[in-house]
Short mmCIF file of C-alpha atoms in Angstrom, two decimals:
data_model
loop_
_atom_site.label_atom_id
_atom_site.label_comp_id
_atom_site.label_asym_id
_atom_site.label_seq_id
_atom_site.Cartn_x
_atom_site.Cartn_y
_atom_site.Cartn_z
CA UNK A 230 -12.58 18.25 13.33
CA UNK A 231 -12.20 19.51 9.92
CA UNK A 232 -11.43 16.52 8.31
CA UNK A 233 -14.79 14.52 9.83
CA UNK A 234 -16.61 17.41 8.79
CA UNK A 235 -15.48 17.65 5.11
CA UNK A 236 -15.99 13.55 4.55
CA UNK A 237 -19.54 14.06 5.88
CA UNK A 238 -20.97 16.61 3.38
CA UNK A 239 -19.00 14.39 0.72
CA UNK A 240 -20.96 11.31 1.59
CA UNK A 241 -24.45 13.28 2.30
CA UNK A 242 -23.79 14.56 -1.39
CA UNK A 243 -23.06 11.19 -3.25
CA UNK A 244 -24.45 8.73 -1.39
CA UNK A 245 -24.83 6.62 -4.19
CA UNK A 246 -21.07 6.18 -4.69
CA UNK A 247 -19.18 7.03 -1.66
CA UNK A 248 -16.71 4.62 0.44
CA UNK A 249 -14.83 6.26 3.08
CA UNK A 250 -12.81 4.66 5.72
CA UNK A 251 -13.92 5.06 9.10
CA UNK A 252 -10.78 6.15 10.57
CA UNK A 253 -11.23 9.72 8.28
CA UNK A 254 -15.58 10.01 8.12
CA UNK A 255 -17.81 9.62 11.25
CA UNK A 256 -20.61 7.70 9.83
CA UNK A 257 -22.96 4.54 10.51
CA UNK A 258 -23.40 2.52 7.90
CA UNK A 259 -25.75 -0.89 7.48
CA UNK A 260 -23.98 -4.15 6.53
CA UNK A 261 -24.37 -3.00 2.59
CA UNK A 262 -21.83 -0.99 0.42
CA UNK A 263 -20.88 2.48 -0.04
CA UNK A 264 -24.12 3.14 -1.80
CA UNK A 265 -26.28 2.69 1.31
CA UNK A 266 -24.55 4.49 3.59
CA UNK A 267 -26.62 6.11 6.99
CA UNK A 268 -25.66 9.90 7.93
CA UNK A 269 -24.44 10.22 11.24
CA UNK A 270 -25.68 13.71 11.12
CA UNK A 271 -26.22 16.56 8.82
CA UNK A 272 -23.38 19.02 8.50
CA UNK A 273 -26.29 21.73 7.32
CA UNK A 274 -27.68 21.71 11.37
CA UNK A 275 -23.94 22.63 12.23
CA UNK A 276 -22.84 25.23 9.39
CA UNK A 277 -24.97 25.47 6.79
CA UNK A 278 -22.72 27.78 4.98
CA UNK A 279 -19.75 24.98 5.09
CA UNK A 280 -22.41 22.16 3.67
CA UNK A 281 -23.60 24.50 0.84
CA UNK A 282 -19.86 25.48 0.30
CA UNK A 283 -18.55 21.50 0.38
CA UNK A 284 -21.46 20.43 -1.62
CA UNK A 285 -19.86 22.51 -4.40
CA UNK A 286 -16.69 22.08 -3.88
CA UNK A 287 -17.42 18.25 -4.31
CA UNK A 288 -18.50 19.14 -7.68
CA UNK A 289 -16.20 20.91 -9.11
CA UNK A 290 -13.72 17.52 -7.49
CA UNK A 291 -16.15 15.04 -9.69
CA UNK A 292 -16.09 17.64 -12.92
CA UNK A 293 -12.02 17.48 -12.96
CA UNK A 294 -11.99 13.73 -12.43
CA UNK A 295 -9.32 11.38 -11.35
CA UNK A 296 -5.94 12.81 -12.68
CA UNK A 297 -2.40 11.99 -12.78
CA UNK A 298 -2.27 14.27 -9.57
CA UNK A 299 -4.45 11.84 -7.50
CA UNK A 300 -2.61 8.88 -8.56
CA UNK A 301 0.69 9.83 -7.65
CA UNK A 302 -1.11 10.28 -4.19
CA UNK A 303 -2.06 6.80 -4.34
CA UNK A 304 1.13 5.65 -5.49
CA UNK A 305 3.27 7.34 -3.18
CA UNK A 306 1.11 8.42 0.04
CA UNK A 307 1.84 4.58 1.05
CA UNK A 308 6.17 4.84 1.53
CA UNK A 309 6.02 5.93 5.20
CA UNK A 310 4.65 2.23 6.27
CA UNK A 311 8.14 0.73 5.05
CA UNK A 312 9.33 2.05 8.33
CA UNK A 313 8.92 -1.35 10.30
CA UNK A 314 11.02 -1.36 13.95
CA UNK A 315 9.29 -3.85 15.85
CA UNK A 316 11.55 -6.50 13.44
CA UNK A 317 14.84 -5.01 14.43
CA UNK A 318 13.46 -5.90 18.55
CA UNK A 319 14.97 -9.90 18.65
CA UNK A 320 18.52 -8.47 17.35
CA UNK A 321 18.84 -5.94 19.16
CA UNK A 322 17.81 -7.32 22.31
CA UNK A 323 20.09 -10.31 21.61
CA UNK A 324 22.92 -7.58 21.45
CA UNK A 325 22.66 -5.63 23.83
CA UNK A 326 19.89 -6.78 26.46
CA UNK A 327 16.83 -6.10 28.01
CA UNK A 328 17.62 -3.01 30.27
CA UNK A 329 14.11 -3.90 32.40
CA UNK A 330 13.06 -7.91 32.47
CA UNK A 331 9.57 -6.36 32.95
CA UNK A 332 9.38 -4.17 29.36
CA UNK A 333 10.19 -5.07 26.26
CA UNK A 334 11.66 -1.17 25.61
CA UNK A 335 11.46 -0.84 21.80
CA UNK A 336 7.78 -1.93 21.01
CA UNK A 337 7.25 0.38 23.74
CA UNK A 338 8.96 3.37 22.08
CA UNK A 339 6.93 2.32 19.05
CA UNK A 340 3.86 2.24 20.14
CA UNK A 341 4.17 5.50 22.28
CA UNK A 342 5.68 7.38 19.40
CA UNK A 343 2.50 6.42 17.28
CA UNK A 344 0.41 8.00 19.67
CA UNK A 345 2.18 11.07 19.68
CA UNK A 346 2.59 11.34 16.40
CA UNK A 347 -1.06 10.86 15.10
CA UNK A 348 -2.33 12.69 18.12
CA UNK A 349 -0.03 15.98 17.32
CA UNK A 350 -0.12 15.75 13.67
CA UNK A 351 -3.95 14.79 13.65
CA UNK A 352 -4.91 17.57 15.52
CA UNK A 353 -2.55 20.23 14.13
CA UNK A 354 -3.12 19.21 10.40
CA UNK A 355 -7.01 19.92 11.23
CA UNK A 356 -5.75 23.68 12.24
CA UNK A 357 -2.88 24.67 10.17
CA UNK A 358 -4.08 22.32 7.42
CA UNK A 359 -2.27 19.21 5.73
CA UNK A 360 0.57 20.56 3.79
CA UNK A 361 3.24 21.05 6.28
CA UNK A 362 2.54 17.79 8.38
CA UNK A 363 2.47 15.47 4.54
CA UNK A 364 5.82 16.97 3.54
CA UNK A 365 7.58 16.89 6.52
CA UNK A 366 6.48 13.30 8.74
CA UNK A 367 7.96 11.25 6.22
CA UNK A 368 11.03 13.04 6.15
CA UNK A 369 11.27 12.36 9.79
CA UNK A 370 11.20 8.94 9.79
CA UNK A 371 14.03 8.44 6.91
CA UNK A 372 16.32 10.65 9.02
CA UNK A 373 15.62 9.34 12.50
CA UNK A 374 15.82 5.16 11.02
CA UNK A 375 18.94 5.96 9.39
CA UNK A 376 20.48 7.47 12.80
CA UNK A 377 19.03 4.69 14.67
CA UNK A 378 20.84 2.28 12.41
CA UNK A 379 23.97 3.47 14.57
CA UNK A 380 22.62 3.13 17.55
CA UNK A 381 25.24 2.18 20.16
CA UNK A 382 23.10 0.59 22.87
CA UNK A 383 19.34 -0.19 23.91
CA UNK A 384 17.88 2.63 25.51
CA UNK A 385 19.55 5.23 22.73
CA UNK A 386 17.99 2.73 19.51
CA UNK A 387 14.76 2.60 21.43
CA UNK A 388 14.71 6.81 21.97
CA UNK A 389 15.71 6.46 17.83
CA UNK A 390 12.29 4.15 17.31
CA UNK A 391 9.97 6.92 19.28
CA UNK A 392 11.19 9.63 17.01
CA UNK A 393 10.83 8.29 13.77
CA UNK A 394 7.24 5.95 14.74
CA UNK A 395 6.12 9.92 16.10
CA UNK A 396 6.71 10.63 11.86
CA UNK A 397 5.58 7.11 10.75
CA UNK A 398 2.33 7.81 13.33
CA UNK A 399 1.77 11.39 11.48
CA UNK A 400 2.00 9.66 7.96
CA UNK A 401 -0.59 7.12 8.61
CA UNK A 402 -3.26 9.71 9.66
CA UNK A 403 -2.09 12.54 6.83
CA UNK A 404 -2.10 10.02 3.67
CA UNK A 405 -5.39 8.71 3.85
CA UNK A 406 -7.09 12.24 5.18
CA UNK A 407 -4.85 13.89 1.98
CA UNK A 408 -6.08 11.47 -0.94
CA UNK A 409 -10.14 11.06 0.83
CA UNK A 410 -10.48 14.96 -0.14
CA UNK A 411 -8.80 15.17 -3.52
CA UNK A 412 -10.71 11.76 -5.10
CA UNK A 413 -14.11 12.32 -6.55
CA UNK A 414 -16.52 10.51 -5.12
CA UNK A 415 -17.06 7.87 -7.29
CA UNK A 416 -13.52 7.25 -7.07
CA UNK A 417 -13.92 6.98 -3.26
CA UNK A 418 -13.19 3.19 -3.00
CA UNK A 419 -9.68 3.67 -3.56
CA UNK A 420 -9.56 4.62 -0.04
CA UNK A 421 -9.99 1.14 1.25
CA UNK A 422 -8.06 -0.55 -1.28
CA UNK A 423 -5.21 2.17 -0.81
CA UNK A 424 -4.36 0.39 2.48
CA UNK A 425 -2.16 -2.18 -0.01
CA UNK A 426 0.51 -0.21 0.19
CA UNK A 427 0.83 -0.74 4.25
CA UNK A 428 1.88 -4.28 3.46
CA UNK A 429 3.37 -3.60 0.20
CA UNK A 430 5.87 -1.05 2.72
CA UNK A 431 5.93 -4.41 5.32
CA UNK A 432 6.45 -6.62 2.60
CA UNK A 433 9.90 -4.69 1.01
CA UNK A 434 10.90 -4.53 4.95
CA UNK A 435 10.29 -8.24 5.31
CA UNK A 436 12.28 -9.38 2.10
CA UNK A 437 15.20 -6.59 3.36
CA UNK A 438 14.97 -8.31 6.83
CA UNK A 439 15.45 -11.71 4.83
CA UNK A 440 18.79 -11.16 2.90
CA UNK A 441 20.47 -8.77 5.87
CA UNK A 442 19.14 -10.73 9.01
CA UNK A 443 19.46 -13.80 8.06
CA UNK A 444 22.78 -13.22 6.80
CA UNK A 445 24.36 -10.98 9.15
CA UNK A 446 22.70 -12.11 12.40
CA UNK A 447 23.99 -14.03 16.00
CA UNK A 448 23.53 -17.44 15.65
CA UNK A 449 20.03 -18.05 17.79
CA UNK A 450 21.54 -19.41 20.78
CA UNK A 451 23.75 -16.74 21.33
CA UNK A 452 24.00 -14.65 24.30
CA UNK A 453 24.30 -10.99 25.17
CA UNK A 454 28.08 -11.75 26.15
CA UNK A 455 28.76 -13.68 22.84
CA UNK A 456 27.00 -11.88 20.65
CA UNK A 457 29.29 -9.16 19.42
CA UNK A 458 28.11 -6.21 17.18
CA UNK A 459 30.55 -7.44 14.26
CA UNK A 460 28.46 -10.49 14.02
CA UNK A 461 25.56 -8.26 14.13
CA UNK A 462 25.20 -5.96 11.81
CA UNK A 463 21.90 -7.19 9.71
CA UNK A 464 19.44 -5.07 12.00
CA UNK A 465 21.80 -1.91 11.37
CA UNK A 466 21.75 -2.19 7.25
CA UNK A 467 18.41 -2.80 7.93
CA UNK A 468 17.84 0.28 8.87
CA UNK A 469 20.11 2.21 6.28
CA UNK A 470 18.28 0.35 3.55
CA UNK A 471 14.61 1.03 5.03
CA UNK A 472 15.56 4.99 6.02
CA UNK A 473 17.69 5.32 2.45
CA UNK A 474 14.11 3.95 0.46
CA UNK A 475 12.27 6.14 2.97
CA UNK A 476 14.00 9.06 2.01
CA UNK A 477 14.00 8.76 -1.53
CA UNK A 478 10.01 8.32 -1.17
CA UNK A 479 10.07 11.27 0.75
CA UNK A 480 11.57 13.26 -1.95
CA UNK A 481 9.39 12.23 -4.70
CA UNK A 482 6.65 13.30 -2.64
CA UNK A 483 7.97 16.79 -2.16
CA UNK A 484 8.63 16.75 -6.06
CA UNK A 485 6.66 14.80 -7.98
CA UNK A 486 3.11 15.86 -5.91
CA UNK A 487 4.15 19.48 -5.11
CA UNK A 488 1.07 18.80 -2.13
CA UNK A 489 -0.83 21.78 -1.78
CA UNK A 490 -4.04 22.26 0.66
CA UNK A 491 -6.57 20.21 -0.06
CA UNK A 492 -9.76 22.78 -1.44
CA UNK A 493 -11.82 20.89 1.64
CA UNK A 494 -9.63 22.47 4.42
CA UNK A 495 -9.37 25.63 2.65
CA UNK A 496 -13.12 26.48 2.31
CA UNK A 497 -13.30 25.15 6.17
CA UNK A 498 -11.05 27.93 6.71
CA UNK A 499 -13.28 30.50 4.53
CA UNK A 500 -10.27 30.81 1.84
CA UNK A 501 -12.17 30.43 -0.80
CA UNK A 502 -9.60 32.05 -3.30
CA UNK A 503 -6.98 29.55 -2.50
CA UNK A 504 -9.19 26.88 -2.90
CA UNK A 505 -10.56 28.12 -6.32
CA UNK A 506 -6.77 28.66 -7.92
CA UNK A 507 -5.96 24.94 -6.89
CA UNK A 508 -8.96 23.38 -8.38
CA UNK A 509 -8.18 25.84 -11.18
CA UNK A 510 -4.18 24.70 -11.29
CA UNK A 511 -5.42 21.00 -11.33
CA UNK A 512 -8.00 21.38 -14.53
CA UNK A 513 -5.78 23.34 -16.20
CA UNK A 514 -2.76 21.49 -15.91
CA UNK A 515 -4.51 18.09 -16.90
CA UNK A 516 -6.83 19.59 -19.40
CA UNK A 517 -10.04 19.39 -17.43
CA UNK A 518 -12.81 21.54 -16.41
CA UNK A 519 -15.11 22.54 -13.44
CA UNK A 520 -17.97 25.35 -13.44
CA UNK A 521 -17.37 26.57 -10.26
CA UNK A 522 -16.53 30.32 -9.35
CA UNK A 523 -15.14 32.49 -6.53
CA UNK A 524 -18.68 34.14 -6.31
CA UNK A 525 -20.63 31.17 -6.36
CA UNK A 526 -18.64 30.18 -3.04
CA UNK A 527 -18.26 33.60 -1.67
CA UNK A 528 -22.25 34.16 -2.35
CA UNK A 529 -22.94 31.18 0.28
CA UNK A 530 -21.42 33.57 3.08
CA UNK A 531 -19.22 32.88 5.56
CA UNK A 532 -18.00 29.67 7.42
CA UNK A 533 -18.38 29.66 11.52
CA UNK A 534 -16.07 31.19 13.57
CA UNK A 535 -13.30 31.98 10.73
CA UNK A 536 -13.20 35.20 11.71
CA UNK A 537 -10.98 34.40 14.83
CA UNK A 538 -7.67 32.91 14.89
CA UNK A 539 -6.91 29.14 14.18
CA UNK A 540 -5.66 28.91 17.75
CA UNK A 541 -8.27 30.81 19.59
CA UNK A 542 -9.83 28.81 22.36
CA UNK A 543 -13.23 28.56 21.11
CA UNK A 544 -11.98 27.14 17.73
CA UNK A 545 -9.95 24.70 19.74
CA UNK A 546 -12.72 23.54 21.45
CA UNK A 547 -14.50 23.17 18.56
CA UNK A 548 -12.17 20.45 17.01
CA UNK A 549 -13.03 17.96 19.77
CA UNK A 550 -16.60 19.01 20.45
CA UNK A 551 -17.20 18.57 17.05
CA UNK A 552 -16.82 14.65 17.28
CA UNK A 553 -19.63 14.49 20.01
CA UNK A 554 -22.16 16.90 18.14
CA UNK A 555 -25.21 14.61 18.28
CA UNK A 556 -25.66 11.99 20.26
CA UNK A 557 -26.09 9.63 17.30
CA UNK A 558 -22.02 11.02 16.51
CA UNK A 559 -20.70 10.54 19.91
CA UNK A 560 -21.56 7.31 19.67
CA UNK A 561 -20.15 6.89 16.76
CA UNK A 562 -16.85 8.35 17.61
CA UNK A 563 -16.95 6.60 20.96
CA UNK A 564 -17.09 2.88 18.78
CA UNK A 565 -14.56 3.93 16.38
CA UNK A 566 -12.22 4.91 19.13
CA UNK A 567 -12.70 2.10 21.38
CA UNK A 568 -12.52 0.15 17.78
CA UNK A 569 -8.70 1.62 17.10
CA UNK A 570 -8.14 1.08 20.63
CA UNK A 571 -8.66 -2.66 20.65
CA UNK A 572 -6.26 -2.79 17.69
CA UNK A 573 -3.58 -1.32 19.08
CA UNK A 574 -3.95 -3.25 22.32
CA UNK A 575 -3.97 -6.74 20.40
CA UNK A 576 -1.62 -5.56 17.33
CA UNK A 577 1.98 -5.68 19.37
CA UNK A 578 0.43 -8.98 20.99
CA UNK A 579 1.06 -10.16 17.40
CA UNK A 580 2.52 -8.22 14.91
CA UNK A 581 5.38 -6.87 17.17
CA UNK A 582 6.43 -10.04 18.27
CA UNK A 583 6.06 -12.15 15.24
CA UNK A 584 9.72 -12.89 14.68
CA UNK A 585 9.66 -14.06 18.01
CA UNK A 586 7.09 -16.39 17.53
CA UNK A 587 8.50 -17.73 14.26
CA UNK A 588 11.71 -18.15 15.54
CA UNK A 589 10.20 -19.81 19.06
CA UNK A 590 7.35 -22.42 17.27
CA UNK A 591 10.07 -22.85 14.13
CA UNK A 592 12.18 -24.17 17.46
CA UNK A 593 9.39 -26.51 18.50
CA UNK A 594 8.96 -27.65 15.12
CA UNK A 595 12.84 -28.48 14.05
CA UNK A 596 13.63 -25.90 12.47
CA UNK A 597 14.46 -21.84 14.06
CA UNK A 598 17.67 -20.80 11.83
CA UNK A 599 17.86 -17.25 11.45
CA UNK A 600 17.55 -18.07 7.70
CA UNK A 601 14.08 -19.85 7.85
CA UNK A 602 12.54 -17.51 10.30
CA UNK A 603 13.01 -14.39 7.97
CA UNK A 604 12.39 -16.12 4.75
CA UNK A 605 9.19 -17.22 7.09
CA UNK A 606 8.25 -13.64 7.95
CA UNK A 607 8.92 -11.90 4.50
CA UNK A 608 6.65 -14.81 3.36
CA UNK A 609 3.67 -13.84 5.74
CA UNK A 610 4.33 -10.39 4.69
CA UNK A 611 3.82 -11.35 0.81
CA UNK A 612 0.77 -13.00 1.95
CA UNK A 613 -0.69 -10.11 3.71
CA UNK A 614 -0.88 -8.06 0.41
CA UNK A 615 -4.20 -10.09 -0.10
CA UNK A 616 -6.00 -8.64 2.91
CA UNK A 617 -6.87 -4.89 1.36
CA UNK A 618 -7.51 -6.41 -1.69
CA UNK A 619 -10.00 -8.85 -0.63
CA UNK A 620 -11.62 -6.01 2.01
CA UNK A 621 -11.80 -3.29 -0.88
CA UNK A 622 -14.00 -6.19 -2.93
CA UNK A 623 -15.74 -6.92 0.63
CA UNK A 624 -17.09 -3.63 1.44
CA UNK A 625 -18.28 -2.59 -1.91
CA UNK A 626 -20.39 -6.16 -1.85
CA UNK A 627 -24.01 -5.94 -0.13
CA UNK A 628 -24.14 -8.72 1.71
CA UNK A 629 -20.92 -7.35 3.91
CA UNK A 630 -20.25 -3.74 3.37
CA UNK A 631 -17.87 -2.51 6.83
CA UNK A 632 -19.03 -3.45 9.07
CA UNK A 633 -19.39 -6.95 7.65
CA UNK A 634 -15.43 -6.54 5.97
CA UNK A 635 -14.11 -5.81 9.69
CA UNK A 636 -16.37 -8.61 11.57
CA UNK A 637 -15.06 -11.56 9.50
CA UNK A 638 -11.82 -10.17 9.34
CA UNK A 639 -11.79 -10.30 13.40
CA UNK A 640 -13.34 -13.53 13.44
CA UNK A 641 -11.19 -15.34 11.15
CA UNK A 642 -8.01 -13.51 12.68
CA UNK A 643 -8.78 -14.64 15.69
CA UNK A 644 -9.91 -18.63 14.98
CA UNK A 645 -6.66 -18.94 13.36
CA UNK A 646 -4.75 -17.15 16.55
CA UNK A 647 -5.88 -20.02 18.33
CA UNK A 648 -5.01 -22.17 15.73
CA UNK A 649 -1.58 -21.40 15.50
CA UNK A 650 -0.94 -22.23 19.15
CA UNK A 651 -1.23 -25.88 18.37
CA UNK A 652 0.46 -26.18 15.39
CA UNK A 653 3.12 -29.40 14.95
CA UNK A 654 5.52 -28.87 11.63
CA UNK A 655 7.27 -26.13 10.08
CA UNK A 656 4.87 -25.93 7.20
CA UNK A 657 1.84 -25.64 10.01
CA UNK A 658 4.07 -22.70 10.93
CA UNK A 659 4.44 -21.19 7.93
CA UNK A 660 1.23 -21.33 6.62
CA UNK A 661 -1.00 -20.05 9.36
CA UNK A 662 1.11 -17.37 10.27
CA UNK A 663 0.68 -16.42 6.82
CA UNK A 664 -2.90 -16.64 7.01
CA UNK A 665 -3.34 -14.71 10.25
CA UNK A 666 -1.68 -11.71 8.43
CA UNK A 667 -3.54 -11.73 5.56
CA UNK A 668 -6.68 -12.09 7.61
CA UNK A 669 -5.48 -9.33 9.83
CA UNK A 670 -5.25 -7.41 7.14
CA UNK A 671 -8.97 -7.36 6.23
CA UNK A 672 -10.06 -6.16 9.00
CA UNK A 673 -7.02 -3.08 9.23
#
């Protein structure tokens, strides 16, 4: 795809400063930092008009700098992961019931609304570029959590969760993709470390789910027949807090970034023009300056294939052969997949059910009040802001790099996994779960 394609030239061009997440770049890399980093392949055997035209548009990206433009991206690219469901699952099901005893319906809906999301907006956002899909996913998750907020049963909240996790799943993949091709490259660490504001989003969610849940919950031994929704309300201003923030996030987005396509996409797409006047709007609106000209990237030729249309078959294909190019990439892309795969098996094994398992060893411990199990998860949520910030250090230090970053991150995730199945007090509860997220957090 586009995308893969426009991180590789960036990283054959500065390999002495580039850091790019794996889920955006198809690359190997040994166990050192960004400044060792192993080509998967050469973009130059595939198009050597878009690796001539990418190695200059790189430059003109390091000439301007990092600008107030880029760090609004930063700042705001990271809203969308306030939108947290899975924490809403205990209430609700207390409410109204499980409508299967074999599914638990709204991690479900979650989870299959990710996929949808990333896969549609993934793949589209590589065709009719990134503009539309950053402007309008997060928009769809503020509107669709503040409807499900009113949910009246199960199966209508859970439809409510697929919806606005198809958004939250189109955010995670546009953000990252969106900031990786406006950064210069030496800038390029900000990547990994950008990841913060995933638990930064969990973390205002968790402290929410504290004052409303804990607050305005059934008492923990209630029953779907005593439970009524008057006693129930903290799940549902839940959700009109998290969608009002959302949409207020959404809106400075649209307002305060005025997102435009990035000039990586454009030159993909041989519109060279466009992507000169944007690099040209950027310098001149933050008083910087770049060398490049419309003839220097119109002199390189022509891109592949622009000459037919976006959605022609062969350009299709294209997008999805382009991952397997080499054998040396397939593989690559084969591990990276089967990598994200893994994590999204194991992450509702843990993350989803979380207030379940605070709530279930706080019970085993003396203590599962709705009070101490949400001041227990906005605590582990508080701790998990460490995670990006020790991997960002991690994978720009030699001895680790990524590969090194994600393996101890697994490893110590999972020791203290097994850990916390034989913990004996409240504080043993507390403070492991704590660590597992922050741990877990490394390796994300």
């Amino acid at each position: 795809m586009a995308s893969k394609l426009d991180s590789e030239v960036h990283m054959q061009q500065k390999e002495d400063t580039e850091a790019a997440d794996e889920f955006d770049t198809q690359y190997s890399s040994d166990n050192s930092p960004s400044g060792a980093v192993k080509e998967v392949f050469s973009v130059e055997q595939i198009d050597p008009v878009l690796a001539k035209k990418m190695a200059l548009i790189n430059d003109a990206i390091d000439s301007i700098g990092m600008t107030r433009f880029q760090w609004k991206m930063f700042v705001l690219n990271g809203f969308g992961y306030a939108v947290d469901s899975s924490i809403a699952n205990p209430a609700v099901q207390q409410e109204y019931g499980l409508p299967s005893k074999h599914v638990s319906g709204i991690p479900l809906a979650s989870q299959v609304g990710l996929l949808i999301g990333a896969a549609v907006w993934g793949f589209s956002a590589d065709i009719i570029g990134r503009k539309i899909a950053f402007n309008t996913s997060l928009f769809i998750c503020a509107v669709f959590v503040l409807i499900g907020g009113g949910m009246p049963n199960y199966v209508s909240f859970a439809a409510m969760v697929a919806i606005y996790s198809a958004g939250a799943g189109g955010n995670y993949i546009l953000d990252a993709t969106n900031f990786l091709e406006f950064i210069p490259t030496k800038w390029a660490w900000l990547l990994t470390f950008m990841s913060i504001w995933w638990p930064v989003g969990y973390t205002v969610t968790g402290l929410l789910a504290w004052g409303f849940m804990s607050n305005y919950s059934c008492d923990p031994e209630a029953t779907t027949a005593t439970c009524l929704r008057t006693d129930n309300m903290g799940w549902r201003y839940l959700h009109f807090a998290c969608g009002s923030l959302v949409l207020v996030m959404a809106l400075a987005r649209l307002f305060l970034i005025k997102m435009v396509q990035t000039p990586r996409w454009l030159i993909s797409q041989n519109r060279d023009e466009e992507a000169i006047k944007y690099l040209d709007d950027i310098a001149n609106k933050y008083e910087r300056t770049h060398n490049l000209t419309l003839a220097q990237l119109q002199n390189e030729g022509r891109v592949l294939h622009t000459e037919k249309s976006v959605w022609s078959a062969l350009r299709i294909k294209l997008h999805v052969k382009g991952l397997f190019q080499t054998r040396k990439l397939g593989w690559s892309t084969t591990v990276i997949l089967a990598n994200w795969f893994v994590i999204g098996m194991v992450t509702p094994l843990y993350v989803v059910f979380l207030p379940f398992y605070l709530a279930s060893q706080g019970a085993n411990t003396g203590d599962g009040s709705n009070y101490t199990t949400w001041r227990n998860y906005a605590v582990n949520q508080v701790a998990g802001l460490a995670g990006p910030a020790i991997a960002a250090v991690l994978v720009e230090t030699r001895w680790t790099g990524r590969r090194g970053t994600l393996a101890i991150g697994a490893l110590i995730t999972m020791v203290l996994q097994f850990g916390y199945t034989q913990i004996k007090t409240p504080a043993q509860n507390l403070g492991v779960s704590a660590a597992i997220t922050a741990a877990s957090w490394v390796a994300f």
